[in-house]
């Protein structure tokens, strides 16, 4: 299906093949380049979904999440380069506790701001199986959520080049306080942090009873 022009509804219809056909092990769609659905001979134990380089609205993300909620064997999800922005990412993370994803979600290159980064960070408090969140708002924007089926493994946050303002740091401090007993690693490298917000962040660090690594 290379270089086939499809509406967003058409794309979502193809994603539904993950539900309707148990032999589907991968759905990979993008508007420019190769797009395909991969099958196996038997029932697929794991499936991946890669939907990239589209322009997805918050409503599109809600529809997509509703489809993925019905897929119990999803291993990886790639939603990179879809111009989700903060609103689309918020729509996605709101649905995340209802999704059954075994490994990771890739949200790279979706033009996030500091608020979008905080939406991602907050998943460590709203979704029990989230084990790690990595966000970089640098030239090469990176946003990754990793999952662990063992909820006792501890949680990791890595935030680089986010350059949070005072209000953002206050929100970050509140999130850290809510996951104080689970957070084992916190990385804040390559950030310019305003003095006004540092006090709130510093106070929250004293509550992180499980923290083993701070960078």
mmCIF file of C-alpha atoms in Angstrom:
data_model
loop_
_atom_site.group_PDB
_atom_site.id
_atom_site.type_symbol
_atom_site.label_atom_id
_atom_site.label_comp_id
_atom_site.label_asym_id
_atom_site.label_seq_id
_atom_site.Cartn_x
_atom_site.Cartn_y
_atom_site.Cartn_z
ATOM 1 C CA UNK A 1 0.000 0.000 0.000
ATOM 2 C CA UNK A 2 2.888 2.349 -0.713
ATOM 3 C CA UNK A 3 2.075 6.053 -1.247
ATOM 4 C CA UNK A 4 -1.685 5.493 -0.903
ATOM 5 C CA UNK A 5 -3.574 8.630 0.128
ATOM 6 C CA UNK A 6 -6.099 7.849 2.873
ATOM 7 C CA UNK A 7 -8.296 9.899 5.150
ATOM 8 C CA UNK A 8 -7.719 9.660 8.879
ATOM 9 C CA UNK A 9 -10.866 7.545 9.167
ATOM 10 C CA UNK A 10 -9.425 5.199 6.541
ATOM 11 C CA UNK A 11 -6.202 4.910 8.506
ATOM 12 C CA UNK A 12 -8.095 4.126 11.714
ATOM 13 C CA UNK A 13 -10.095 1.488 9.863
ATOM 14 C CA UNK A 14 -6.850 -0.292 8.989
ATOM 15 C CA UNK A 15 -5.700 -0.058 12.616
ATOM 16 C CA UNK A 16 -8.880 -1.949 13.533
ATOM 17 C CA UNK A 17 -7.388 -4.996 11.820
ATOM 18 C CA UNK A 18 -5.475 -5.519 15.084
ATOM 19 C CA UNK A 19 -8.825 -6.336 16.663
ATOM 20 C CA UNK A 20 -10.623 -8.149 13.886
ATOM 21 C CA UNK A 21 -7.829 -10.429 12.660
ATOM 22 C CA UNK A 22 -5.840 -12.409 15.237
ATOM 23 C CA UNK A 23 -3.113 -13.143 12.672
ATOM 24 C CA UNK A 24 -2.080 -9.480 12.371
ATOM 25 C CA UNK A 25 1.251 -8.895 14.099
ATOM 26 C CA UNK A 26 2.044 -5.389 12.808
ATOM 27 C CA UNK A 27 0.282 -2.372 11.340
ATOM 28 C CA UNK A 28 2.647 0.268 9.954
ATOM 29 C CA UNK A 29 1.125 3.273 8.217
ATOM 30 C CA UNK A 30 2.451 6.606 6.996
ATOM 31 C CA UNK A 31 1.245 8.917 4.231
ATOM 32 C CA UNK A 32 4.561 9.135 2.379
ATOM 33 C CA UNK A 33 6.369 5.840 1.894
ATOM 34 C CA UNK A 34 5.598 2.214 2.590
ATOM 35 C CA UNK A 35 2.491 1.257 4.523
ATOM 36 C CA UNK A 36 1.638 -2.323 5.308
ATOM 37 C CA UNK A 37 -0.074 -4.883 7.515
ATOM 38 C CA UNK A 38 1.974 -7.946 8.480
ATOM 39 C CA UNK A 39 0.466 -11.346 9.215
ATOM 40 C CA UNK A 40 1.625 -14.569 10.829
ATOM 41 C CA UNK A 41 0.305 -18.076 10.144
ATOM 42 C CA UNK A 42 -1.079 -18.578 13.630
ATOM 43 C CA UNK A 43 -2.619 -16.264 16.195
ATOM 44 C CA UNK A 44 -0.196 -13.402 16.917
ATOM 45 C CA UNK A 45 0.956 -13.396 20.537
ATOM 46 C CA UNK A 46 2.140 -9.786 20.275
ATOM 47 C CA UNK A 47 1.327 -6.952 17.900
ATOM 48 C CA UNK A 48 2.872 -3.599 17.076
ATOM 49 C CA UNK A 49 1.246 -0.456 15.712
ATOM 50 C CA UNK A 50 3.190 2.287 13.985
ATOM 51 C CA UNK A 51 1.280 5.343 12.824
ATOM 52 C CA UNK A 52 3.623 8.170 11.833
ATOM 53 C CA UNK A 53 3.794 11.428 9.862
ATOM 54 C CA UNK A 54 0.076 12.141 9.942
ATOM 55 C CA UNK A 55 -1.590 15.201 11.458
ATOM 56 C CA UNK A 56 -3.783 13.820 14.220
ATOM 57 C CA UNK A 57 -6.221 15.980 16.174
ATOM 58 C CA UNK A 58 -7.252 15.322 19.761
ATOM 59 C CA UNK A 59 -10.447 13.781 18.403
ATOM 60 C CA UNK A 60 -8.436 11.469 16.153
ATOM 61 C CA UNK A 61 -6.347 10.409 19.142
ATOM 62 C CA UNK A 62 -9.493 9.635 21.141
ATOM 63 C CA UNK A 63 -10.776 7.428 18.311
ATOM 64 C CA UNK A 64 -7.416 5.683 18.003
ATOM 65 C CA UNK A 65 -7.247 5.068 21.745
ATOM 66 C CA UNK A 66 -10.756 3.620 21.679
ATOM 67 C CA UNK A 67 -9.594 1.111 19.066
ATOM 68 C CA UNK A 68 -6.389 0.226 20.891
ATOM 69 C CA UNK A 69 -8.291 -0.363 24.131
ATOM 70 C CA UNK A 70 -9.737 -3.429 22.421
ATOM 71 C CA UNK A 71 -6.308 -4.856 21.565
ATOM 72 C CA UNK A 72 -5.067 -6.933 24.536
ATOM 73 C CA UNK A 73 -1.764 -8.024 22.975
ATOM 74 C CA UNK A 74 -0.216 -4.709 21.903
ATOM 75 C CA UNK A 75 3.546 -4.703 22.445
ATOM 76 C CA UNK A 76 4.812 -1.408 20.990
ATOM 77 C CA UNK A 77 3.027 1.733 19.820
ATOM 78 C CA UNK A 78 4.731 4.382 17.673
ATOM 79 C CA UNK A 79 2.922 7.708 17.269
ATOM 80 C CA UNK A 80 5.944 9.812 16.378
ATOM 81 C CA UNK A 81 5.828 12.799 14.013
ATOM 82 C CA UNK A 82 2.054 13.268 14.058
ATOM 83 C CA UNK A 83 1.894 16.932 15.137
ATOM 84 C CA UNK A 84 -0.017 15.895 18.243
ATOM 85 C CA UNK A 85 1.161 18.927 20.208
ATOM 86 C CA UNK A 86 0.240 19.250 23.891
ATOM 87 C CA UNK A 87 -3.499 18.765 23.339
ATOM 88 C CA UNK A 88 -3.123 15.518 21.415
ATOM 89 C CA UNK A 89 -0.654 14.119 23.926
ATOM 90 C CA UNK A 90 -2.991 14.977 26.795
ATOM 91 C CA UNK A 91 -5.807 13.153 25.015
ATOM 92 C CA UNK A 92 -3.569 10.117 24.631
ATOM 93 C CA UNK A 93 -2.239 9.983 28.195
ATOM 94 C CA UNK A 94 -5.772 10.372 29.562
ATOM 95 C CA UNK A 95 -6.589 7.044 27.887
ATOM 96 C CA UNK A 96 -3.296 5.360 28.780
ATOM 97 C CA UNK A 97 -4.505 3.554 31.944
ATOM 98 C CA UNK A 98 -7.060 1.733 29.786
ATOM 99 C CA UNK A 99 -4.513 0.547 27.200
ATOM 100 C CA UNK A 100 -2.666 -2.749 27.541
ATOM 101 C CA UNK A 101 0.769 -2.046 26.092
ATOM 102 C CA UNK A 102 3.564 -4.400 27.104
ATOM 103 C CA UNK A 103 6.714 -2.522 26.112
ATOM 104 C CA UNK A 104 6.706 1.130 25.024
ATOM 105 C CA UNK A 105 5.061 4.142 23.394
ATOM 106 C CA UNK A 106 7.098 6.391 21.103
ATOM 107 C CA UNK A 107 5.845 9.986 20.910
ATOM 108 C CA UNK A 108 8.940 11.588 19.414
ATOM 109 C CA UNK A 109 8.732 14.755 17.345
ATOM 110 C CA UNK A 110 5.219 15.940 18.167
ATOM 111 C CA UNK A 111 6.064 19.605 18.865
ATOM 112 C CA UNK A 112 5.530 19.547 22.601
ATOM 113 C CA UNK A 113 6.052 22.396 25.025
ATOM 114 C CA UNK A 114 6.921 22.149 28.710
ATOM 115 C CA UNK A 115 3.244 21.529 29.478
ATOM 116 C CA UNK A 116 3.180 18.550 27.133
ATOM 117 C CA UNK A 117 6.282 17.212 28.841
ATOM 118 C CA UNK A 118 4.488 17.418 32.187
ATOM 119 C CA UNK A 119 1.491 15.544 30.775
ATOM 120 C CA UNK A 120 3.883 12.716 29.949
ATOM 121 C CA UNK A 121 5.645 12.878 33.319
ATOM 122 C CA UNK A 122 2.314 12.646 35.117
ATOM 123 C CA UNK A 123 1.723 9.161 33.668
ATOM 124 C CA UNK A 124 3.981 7.738 36.381
ATOM 125 C CA UNK A 125 1.216 8.654 38.837
ATOM 126 C CA UNK A 126 -1.839 7.821 36.720
ATOM 127 C CA UNK A 127 -0.774 4.557 35.069
ATOM 128 C CA UNK A 128 0.506 1.821 37.349
ATOM 129 C CA UNK A 129 2.476 -0.049 34.668
ATOM 130 C CA UNK A 130 4.480 2.973 33.483
ATOM 131 C CA UNK A 131 8.058 2.282 34.552
ATOM 132 C CA UNK A 132 9.945 5.089 32.811
ATOM 133 C CA UNK A 133 9.303 8.384 31.049
ATOM 134 C CA UNK A 134 11.967 10.058 28.955
ATOM 135 C CA UNK A 135 11.441 13.551 27.515
ATOM 136 C CA UNK A 136 13.808 15.879 25.692
ATOM 137 C CA UNK A 137 12.606 19.141 24.154
ATOM 138 C CA UNK A 138 15.898 19.806 22.398
ATOM 139 C CA UNK A 139 16.534 20.016 18.668
ATOM 140 C CA UNK A 140 15.849 16.300 18.423
ATOM 141 C CA UNK A 141 12.586 16.090 20.351
ATOM 142 C CA UNK A 142 12.265 12.794 22.181
ATOM 143 C CA UNK A 143 9.334 11.431 24.168
ATOM 144 C CA UNK A 144 9.196 7.814 25.274
ATOM 145 C CA UNK A 145 7.084 5.881 27.766
ATOM 146 C CA UNK A 146 8.213 2.422 28.873
ATOM 147 C CA UNK A 147 6.122 -0.162 30.660
ATOM 148 C CA UNK A 148 6.922 -2.921 33.127
ATOM 149 C CA UNK A 149 4.489 -5.662 34.032
ATOM 150 C CA UNK A 150 6.005 -5.859 37.531
ATOM 151 C CA UNK A 151 4.732 -2.731 39.246
ATOM 152 C CA UNK A 152 7.289 -3.146 42.058
ATOM 153 C CA UNK A 153 10.304 -2.386 39.858
ATOM 154 C CA UNK A 154 10.310 1.353 40.612
ATOM 155 C CA UNK A 155 9.919 4.297 38.264
ATOM 156 C CA UNK A 156 12.400 6.432 36.339
ATOM 157 C CA UNK A 157 12.106 9.990 34.996
ATOM 158 C CA UNK A 158 14.550 11.550 32.544
ATOM 159 C CA UNK A 159 13.948 15.181 31.528
ATOM 160 C CA UNK A 160 16.533 16.978 29.418
ATOM 161 C CA UNK A 161 16.520 20.368 27.683
ATOM 162 C CA UNK A 162 13.036 21.111 29.002
ATOM 163 C CA UNK A 163 14.006 24.449 30.605
ATOM 164 C CA UNK A 164 11.005 24.553 32.929
ATOM 165 C CA UNK A 165 9.753 27.878 34.230
ATOM 166 C CA UNK A 166 8.663 28.476 37.819
ATOM 167 C CA UNK A 167 5.078 27.303 37.253
ATOM 168 C CA UNK A 168 6.277 24.172 35.472
ATOM 169 C CA UNK A 169 8.702 23.357 38.280
ATOM 170 C CA UNK A 170 5.888 23.736 40.808
ATOM 171 C CA UNK A 171 3.787 21.257 38.824
ATOM 172 C CA UNK A 172 6.757 18.910 38.495
ATOM 173 C CA UNK A 173 7.302 19.074 42.249
ATOM 174 C CA UNK A 174 3.667 18.100 42.841
ATOM 175 C CA UNK A 175 4.008 15.108 40.518
ATOM 176 C CA UNK A 176 7.220 13.989 42.221
ATOM 177 C CA UNK A 177 5.547 14.164 45.614
ATOM 178 C CA UNK A 178 2.705 11.935 44.403
ATOM 179 C CA UNK A 179 5.132 9.235 43.228
ATOM 180 C CA UNK A 180 7.625 9.645 46.078
ATOM 181 C CA UNK A 181 7.473 6.008 47.176
ATOM 182 C CA UNK A 182 8.021 4.599 43.656
ATOM 183 C CA UNK A 183 10.561 6.932 42.029
ATOM 184 C CA UNK A 184 14.047 5.379 42.015
ATOM 185 C CA UNK A 185 15.817 7.484 39.382
ATOM 186 C CA UNK A 186 15.503 11.163 38.406
ATOM 187 C CA UNK A 187 17.593 12.782 35.678
ATOM 188 C CA UNK A 188 17.361 16.536 35.025
ATOM 189 C CA UNK A 189 20.406 17.055 32.832
ATOM 190 C CA UNK A 190 20.835 19.979 30.402
ATOM 191 C CA UNK A 191 18.079 22.127 31.911
ATOM 192 C CA UNK A 192 18.039 25.819 32.743
ATOM 193 C CA UNK A 193 15.925 26.026 35.895
ATOM 194 C CA UNK A 194 14.595 29.322 37.216
ATOM 195 C CA UNK A 195 15.413 30.156 40.809
ATOM 196 C CA UNK A 196 11.762 30.754 41.750
ATOM 197 C CA UNK A 197 10.782 27.173 41.045
ATOM 198 C CA UNK A 198 13.873 25.507 42.421
ATOM 199 C CA UNK A 199 12.726 25.828 46.035
ATOM 200 C CA UNK A 200 9.512 23.893 45.365
ATOM 201 C CA UNK A 201 11.505 21.268 43.494
ATOM 202 C CA UNK A 202 14.078 21.068 46.273
ATOM 203 C CA UNK A 203 11.358 20.564 48.875
ATOM 204 C CA UNK A 204 9.802 17.729 46.874
ATOM 205 C CA UNK A 205 13.154 15.953 46.620
ATOM 206 C CA UNK A 206 13.212 15.490 50.386
ATOM 207 C CA UNK A 207 10.062 13.342 50.119
ATOM 208 C CA UNK A 208 11.539 10.884 47.588
ATOM 209 C CA UNK A 209 12.182 8.027 49.979
ATOM 210 C CA UNK A 210 12.998 5.455 47.263
ATOM 211 C CA UNK A 211 15.263 7.650 45.125
ATOM 212 C CA UNK A 212 18.628 6.024 44.361
ATOM 213 C CA UNK A 213 19.909 8.165 41.482
ATOM 214 C CA UNK A 214 19.674 11.937 40.976
ATOM 215 C CA UNK A 215 21.475 13.620 38.096
#
